[in-house]
Coordinates of C-alpha atoms in Angstrom, one line a residue:
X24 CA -126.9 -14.7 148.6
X25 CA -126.5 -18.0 150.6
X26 CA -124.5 -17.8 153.9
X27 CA -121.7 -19.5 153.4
X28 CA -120.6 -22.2 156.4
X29 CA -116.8 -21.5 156.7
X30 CA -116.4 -24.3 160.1
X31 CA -118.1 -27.0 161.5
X32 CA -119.6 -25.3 164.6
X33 CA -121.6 -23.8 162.5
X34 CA -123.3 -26.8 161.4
X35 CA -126.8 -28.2 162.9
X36 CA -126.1 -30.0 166.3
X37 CA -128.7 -32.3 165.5
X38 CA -126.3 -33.9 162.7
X39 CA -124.1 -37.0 164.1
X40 CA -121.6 -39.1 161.6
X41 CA -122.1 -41.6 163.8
X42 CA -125.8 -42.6 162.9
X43 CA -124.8 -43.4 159.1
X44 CA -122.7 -46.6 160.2
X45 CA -123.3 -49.7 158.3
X46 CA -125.0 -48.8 155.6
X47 CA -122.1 -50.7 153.2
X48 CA -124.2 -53.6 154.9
X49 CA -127.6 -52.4 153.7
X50 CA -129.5 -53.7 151.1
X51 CA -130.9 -52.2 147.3
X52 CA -133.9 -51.7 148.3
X53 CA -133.3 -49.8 151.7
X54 CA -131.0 -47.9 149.1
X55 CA -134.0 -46.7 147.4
X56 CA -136.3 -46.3 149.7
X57 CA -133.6 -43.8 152.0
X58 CA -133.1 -42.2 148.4
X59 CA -136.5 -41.4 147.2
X60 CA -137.5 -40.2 150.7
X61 CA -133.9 -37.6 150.5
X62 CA -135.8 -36.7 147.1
X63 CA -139.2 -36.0 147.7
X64 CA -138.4 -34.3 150.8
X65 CA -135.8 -32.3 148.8
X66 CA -139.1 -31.4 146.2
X67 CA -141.2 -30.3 149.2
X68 CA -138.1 -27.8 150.2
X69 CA -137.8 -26.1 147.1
X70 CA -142.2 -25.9 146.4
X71 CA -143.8 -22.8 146.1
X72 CA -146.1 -22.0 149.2
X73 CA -149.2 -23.1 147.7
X74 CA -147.7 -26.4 145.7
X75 CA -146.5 -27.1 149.1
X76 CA -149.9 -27.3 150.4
X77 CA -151.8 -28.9 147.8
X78 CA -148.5 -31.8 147.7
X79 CA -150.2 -32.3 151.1
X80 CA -153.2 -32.4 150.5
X81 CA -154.4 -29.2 152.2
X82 CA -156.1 -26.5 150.3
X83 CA -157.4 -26.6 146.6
X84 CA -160.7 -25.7 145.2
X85 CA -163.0 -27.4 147.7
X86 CA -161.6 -25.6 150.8
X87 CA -158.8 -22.7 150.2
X88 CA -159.0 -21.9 153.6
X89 CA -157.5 -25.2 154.6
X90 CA -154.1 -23.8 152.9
X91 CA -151.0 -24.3 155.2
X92 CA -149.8 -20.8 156.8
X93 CA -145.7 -19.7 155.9
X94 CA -145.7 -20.3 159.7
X95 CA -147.2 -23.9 159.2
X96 CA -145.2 -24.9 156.5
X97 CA -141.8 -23.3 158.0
X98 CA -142.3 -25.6 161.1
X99 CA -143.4 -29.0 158.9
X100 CA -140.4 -28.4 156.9
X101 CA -138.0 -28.3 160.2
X102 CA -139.7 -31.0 162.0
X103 CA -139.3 -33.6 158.7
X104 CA -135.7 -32.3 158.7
X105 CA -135.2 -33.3 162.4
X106 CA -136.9 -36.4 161.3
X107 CA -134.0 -37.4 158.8
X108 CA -131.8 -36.5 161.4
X109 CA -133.0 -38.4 164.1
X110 CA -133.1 -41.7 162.4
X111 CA -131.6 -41.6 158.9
X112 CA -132.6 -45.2 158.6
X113 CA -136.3 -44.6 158.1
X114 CA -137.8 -45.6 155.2
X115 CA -140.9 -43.2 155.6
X116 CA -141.6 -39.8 156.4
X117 CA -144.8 -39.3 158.2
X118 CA -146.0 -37.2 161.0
X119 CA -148.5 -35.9 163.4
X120 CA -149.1 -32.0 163.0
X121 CA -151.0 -29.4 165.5
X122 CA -152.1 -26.8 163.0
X123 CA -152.5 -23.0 164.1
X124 CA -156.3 -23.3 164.3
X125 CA -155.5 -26.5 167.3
X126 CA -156.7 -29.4 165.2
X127 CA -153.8 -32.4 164.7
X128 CA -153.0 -33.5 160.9
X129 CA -151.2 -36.3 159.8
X130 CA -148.5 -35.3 157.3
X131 CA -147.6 -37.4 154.7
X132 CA -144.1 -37.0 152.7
X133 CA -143.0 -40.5 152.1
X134 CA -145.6 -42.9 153.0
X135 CA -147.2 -45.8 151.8
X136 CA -148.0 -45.1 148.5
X137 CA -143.9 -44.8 148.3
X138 CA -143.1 -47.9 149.6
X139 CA -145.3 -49.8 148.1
X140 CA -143.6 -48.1 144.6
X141 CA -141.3 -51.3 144.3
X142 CA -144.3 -54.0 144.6
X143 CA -146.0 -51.7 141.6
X144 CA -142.8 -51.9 139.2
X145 CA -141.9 -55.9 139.1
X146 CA -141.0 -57.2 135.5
X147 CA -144.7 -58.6 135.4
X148 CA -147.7 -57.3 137.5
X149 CA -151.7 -57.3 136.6
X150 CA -153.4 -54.6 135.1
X151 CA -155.5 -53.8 138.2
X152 CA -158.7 -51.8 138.7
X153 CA -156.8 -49.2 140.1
X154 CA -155.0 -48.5 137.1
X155 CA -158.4 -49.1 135.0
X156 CA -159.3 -46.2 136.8
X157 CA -156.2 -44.3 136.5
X158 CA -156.2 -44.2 132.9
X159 CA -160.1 -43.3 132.3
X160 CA -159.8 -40.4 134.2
X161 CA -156.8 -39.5 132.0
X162 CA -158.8 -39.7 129.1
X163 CA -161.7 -38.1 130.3
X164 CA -159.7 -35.2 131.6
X165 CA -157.4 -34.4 128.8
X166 CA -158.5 -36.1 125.9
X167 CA -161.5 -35.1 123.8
X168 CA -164.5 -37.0 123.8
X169 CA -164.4 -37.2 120.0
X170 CA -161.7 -38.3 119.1
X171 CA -161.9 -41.2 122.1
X172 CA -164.8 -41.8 120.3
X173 CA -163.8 -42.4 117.0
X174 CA -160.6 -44.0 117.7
X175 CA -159.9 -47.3 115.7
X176 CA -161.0 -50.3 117.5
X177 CA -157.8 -52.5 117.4
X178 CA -155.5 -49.8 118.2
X179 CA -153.0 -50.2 120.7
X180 CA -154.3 -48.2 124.1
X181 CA -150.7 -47.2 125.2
X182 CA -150.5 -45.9 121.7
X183 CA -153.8 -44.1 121.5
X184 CA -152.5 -42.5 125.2
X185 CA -149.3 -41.2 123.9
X186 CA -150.5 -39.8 120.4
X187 CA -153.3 -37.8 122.1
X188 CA -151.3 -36.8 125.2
X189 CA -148.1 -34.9 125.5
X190 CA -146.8 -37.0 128.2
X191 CA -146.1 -40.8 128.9
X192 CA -148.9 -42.3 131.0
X193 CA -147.4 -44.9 133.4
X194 CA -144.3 -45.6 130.5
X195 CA -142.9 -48.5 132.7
X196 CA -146.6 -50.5 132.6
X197 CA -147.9 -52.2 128.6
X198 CA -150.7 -53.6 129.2
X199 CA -151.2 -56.6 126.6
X200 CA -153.8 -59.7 126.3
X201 CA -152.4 -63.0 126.8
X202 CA -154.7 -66.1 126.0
X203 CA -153.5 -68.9 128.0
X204 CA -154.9 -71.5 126.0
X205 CA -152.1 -71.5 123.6
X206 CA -148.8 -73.9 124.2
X207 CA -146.4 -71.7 126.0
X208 CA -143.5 -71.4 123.4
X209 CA -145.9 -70.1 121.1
X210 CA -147.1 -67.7 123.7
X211 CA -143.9 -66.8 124.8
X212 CA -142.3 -66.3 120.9
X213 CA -144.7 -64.2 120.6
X214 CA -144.6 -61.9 123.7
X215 CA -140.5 -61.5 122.5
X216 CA -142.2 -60.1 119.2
X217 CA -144.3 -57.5 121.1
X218 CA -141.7 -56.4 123.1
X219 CA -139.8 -55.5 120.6
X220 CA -142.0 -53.3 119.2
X221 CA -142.6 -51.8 122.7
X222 CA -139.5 -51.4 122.7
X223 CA -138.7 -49.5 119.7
X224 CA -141.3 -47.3 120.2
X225 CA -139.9 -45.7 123.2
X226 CA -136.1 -46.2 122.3
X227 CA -134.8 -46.8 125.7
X228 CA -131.6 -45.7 126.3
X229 CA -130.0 -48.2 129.0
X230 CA -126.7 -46.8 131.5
X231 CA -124.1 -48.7 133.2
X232 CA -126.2 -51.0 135.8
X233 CA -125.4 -50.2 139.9
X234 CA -124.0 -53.0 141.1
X235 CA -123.5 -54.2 144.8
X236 CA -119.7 -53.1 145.1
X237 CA -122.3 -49.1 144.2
X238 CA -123.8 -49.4 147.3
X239 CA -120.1 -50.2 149.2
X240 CA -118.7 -47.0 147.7
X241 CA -121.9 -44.9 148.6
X242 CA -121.7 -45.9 152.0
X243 CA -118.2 -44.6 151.7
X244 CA -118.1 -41.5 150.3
X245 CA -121.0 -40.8 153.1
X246 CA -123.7 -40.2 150.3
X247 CA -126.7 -40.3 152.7
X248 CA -125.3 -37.7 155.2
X249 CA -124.4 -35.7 152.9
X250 CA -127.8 -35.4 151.2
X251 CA -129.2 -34.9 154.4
X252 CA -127.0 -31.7 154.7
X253 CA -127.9 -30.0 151.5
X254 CA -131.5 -30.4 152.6
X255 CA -130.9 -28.6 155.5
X256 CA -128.3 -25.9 153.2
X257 CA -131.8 -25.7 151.3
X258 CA -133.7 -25.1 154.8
X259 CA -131.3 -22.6 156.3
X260 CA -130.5 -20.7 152.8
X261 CA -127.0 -21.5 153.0
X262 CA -124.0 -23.0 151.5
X263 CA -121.7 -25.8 153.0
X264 CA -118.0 -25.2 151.7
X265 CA -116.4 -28.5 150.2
X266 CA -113.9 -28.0 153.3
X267 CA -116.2 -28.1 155.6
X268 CA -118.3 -31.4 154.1
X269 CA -115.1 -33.0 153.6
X270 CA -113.6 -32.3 157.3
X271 CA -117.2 -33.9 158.5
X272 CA -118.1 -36.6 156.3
X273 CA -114.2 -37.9 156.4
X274 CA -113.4 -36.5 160.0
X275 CA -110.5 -39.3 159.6
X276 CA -108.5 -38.1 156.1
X277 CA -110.1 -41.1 154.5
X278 CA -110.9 -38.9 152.0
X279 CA -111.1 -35.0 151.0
X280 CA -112.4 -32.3 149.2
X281 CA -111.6 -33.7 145.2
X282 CA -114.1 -36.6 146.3
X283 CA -116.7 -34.7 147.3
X284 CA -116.0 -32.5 144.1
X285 CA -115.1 -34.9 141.1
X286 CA -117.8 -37.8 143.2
X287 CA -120.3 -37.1 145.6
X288 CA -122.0 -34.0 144.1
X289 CA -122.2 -35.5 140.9
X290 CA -123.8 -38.8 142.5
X291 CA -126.2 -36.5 144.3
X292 CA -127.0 -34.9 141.2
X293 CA -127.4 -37.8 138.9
X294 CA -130.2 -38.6 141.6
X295 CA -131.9 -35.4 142.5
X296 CA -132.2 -34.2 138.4
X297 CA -132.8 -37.7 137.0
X298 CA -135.7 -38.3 134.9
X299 CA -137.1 -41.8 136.1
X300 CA -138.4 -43.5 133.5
X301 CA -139.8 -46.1 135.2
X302 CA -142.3 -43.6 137.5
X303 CA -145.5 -44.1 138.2
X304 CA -147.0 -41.0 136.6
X305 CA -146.4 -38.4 134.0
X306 CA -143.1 -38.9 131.7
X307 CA -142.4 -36.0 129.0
X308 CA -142.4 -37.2 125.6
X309 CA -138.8 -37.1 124.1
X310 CA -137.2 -39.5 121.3
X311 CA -135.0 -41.6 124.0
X312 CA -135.6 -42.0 127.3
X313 CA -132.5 -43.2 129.5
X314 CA -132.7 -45.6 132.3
X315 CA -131.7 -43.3 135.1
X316 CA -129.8 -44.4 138.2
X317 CA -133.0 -44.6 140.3
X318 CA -134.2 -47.0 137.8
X319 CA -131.0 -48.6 137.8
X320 CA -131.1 -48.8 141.8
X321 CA -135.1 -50.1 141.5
X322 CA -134.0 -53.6 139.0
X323 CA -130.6 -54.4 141.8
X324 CA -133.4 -54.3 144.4
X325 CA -135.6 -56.9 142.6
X326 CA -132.3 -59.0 141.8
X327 CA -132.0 -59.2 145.7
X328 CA -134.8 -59.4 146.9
X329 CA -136.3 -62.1 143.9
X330 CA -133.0 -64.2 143.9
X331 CA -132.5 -63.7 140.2
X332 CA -129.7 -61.9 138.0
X333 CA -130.2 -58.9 135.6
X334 CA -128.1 -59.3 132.7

């Protein structure tokens, strides 16, 4: 059973209220990045010793011997931890690493590939080489060569992908073939025609969109500190009472113990257990998928940062 933390002296001395001010002034996109970085970080924490590894990079079938010691991985999770705690405005997560055996790693969490997660999920974007590739090694992995092979020649590739798979591949990208030489009303009547039936086929199930005024009341409640201390409750095997969190996120009565109850913990929850449907990976196939509020975050960043309004 978790210990639980009954008083503040208990909690890590690494932890200051005082490095979380200003965020009310910080923008969507920070918003997401500080988010996803809380997330992944939180997935790393609650991995198996070996996923832990492989997320990382070291071990698999080429080189098992590479495989991060308890040790190892005990020390990379408390040095991320000091990480978020040192600088909670940080929008990556990355680190050198002397290994037991003396050689230095770089460890990756939240890096580049993460950041670069909003320039790969604009309304419009090419189809690019990378993905190209992406997608024939999905097929050549999980799909039998048969049955790629006698697939009709005009069907839809997204299509195709989700009838033979038992996952969405990439659910947020369509690639579709536009020819340019066609007047632009006619091009663009019909792109409203194909994405309605993009559309229905994956019945998307829209939520109330985070506004600005979100952001104000996140930076409020102290939702970034208070992520940061259930990753360490997840670190340490313990448990925080809603006293305890209240008396340190709201160490001026501003607000108490029903806000953490009826506000913050469902907000951090909504996050940490929501299924993003506009990932960059595998989706599970279900009859609706709902826009989570990591989604919802994603399109008030590109209304920021491109100037233009989501209605």
């Amino acid at each position: 059973m978790p210990k639980l933390i009954r008083t503040t002296d208990e909690l890590p001395k690494e932890f200051r209220l005082d490095k979380y001010n200003d965020l009310d002034k910080q923008s969507a996109i920070f918003w997401h990045h500080a988010i996803q970085r809380r997330i992944i970080l939180w997935y790393y924490l609650e991995y198996n010793l070996t996923d832990f590894s492989l997320s990382l990079g070291f071990g698999g079938n080429v080189d098992n011997s590479a495989l991060l010691t308890i040790n190892e991985i005990y020390e990379i999770k408390k040095i991320a931890l000091q990480n978020i705690f040192d600088n909670p405005y940080s929008i990556d997560l990355i680190f050198n690493f002397k290994r037991e055996c003396g050689g230095i790693v770089k460890i990756d969490i939240y890096g580049n590939d993460n950041i670069n997660y909003f320039k790969r999920h604009l309304p419009v974007s090419n189809f690019t080489i990378k993905e190209l590739k992406f997608v024939n090694l999905v097929v050549e992995k999980y799909i039998n060569a048969e049955i790629y092979q006698q697939a009709e020649n005009e069907k839809c590739v997204k299509d195709f992908l989700t009838e033979n798979l038992n996952f969405w591949l990439s659910p947020s990208e369509y690639p579709i073939c536009i020819n340019p030489f066609y007047p632009d009303n006619v091009i663009f009547d019909e792109l409203k025609i194909k994405l309605e039936e993009i559309r229905s086929k994956i019945k998307i199930d829209n939520r109330k969109p985070v506004e600005r005024k979100d952001l104000i009341s996140w930076a409020s409640y102290g939702l970034l500190p208070f992520f940061d201390l259930k990753l360490w409750e997840i670190f340490m095997d313990c448990k925080i009472t809603r006293s305890v969190m209240a008396v340190t996120l709201y160490p001026k009565g501003q607000y108490g113990e029903d806000t953490i109850r009826k506000s913050v913990e469902p907000l951090y929850l909504e996050f940490i257990e929501g299924d993003s449907f506009d990932g960059g990976g595998f989706e599970q196939i279900d009859n609706y998928k709902k826009l989570s509020i990591s989604d919802s975050l994603i399109r008030l960043a590109y209304a920021e940062e491109s100037g233009k309004k989501l209605y």
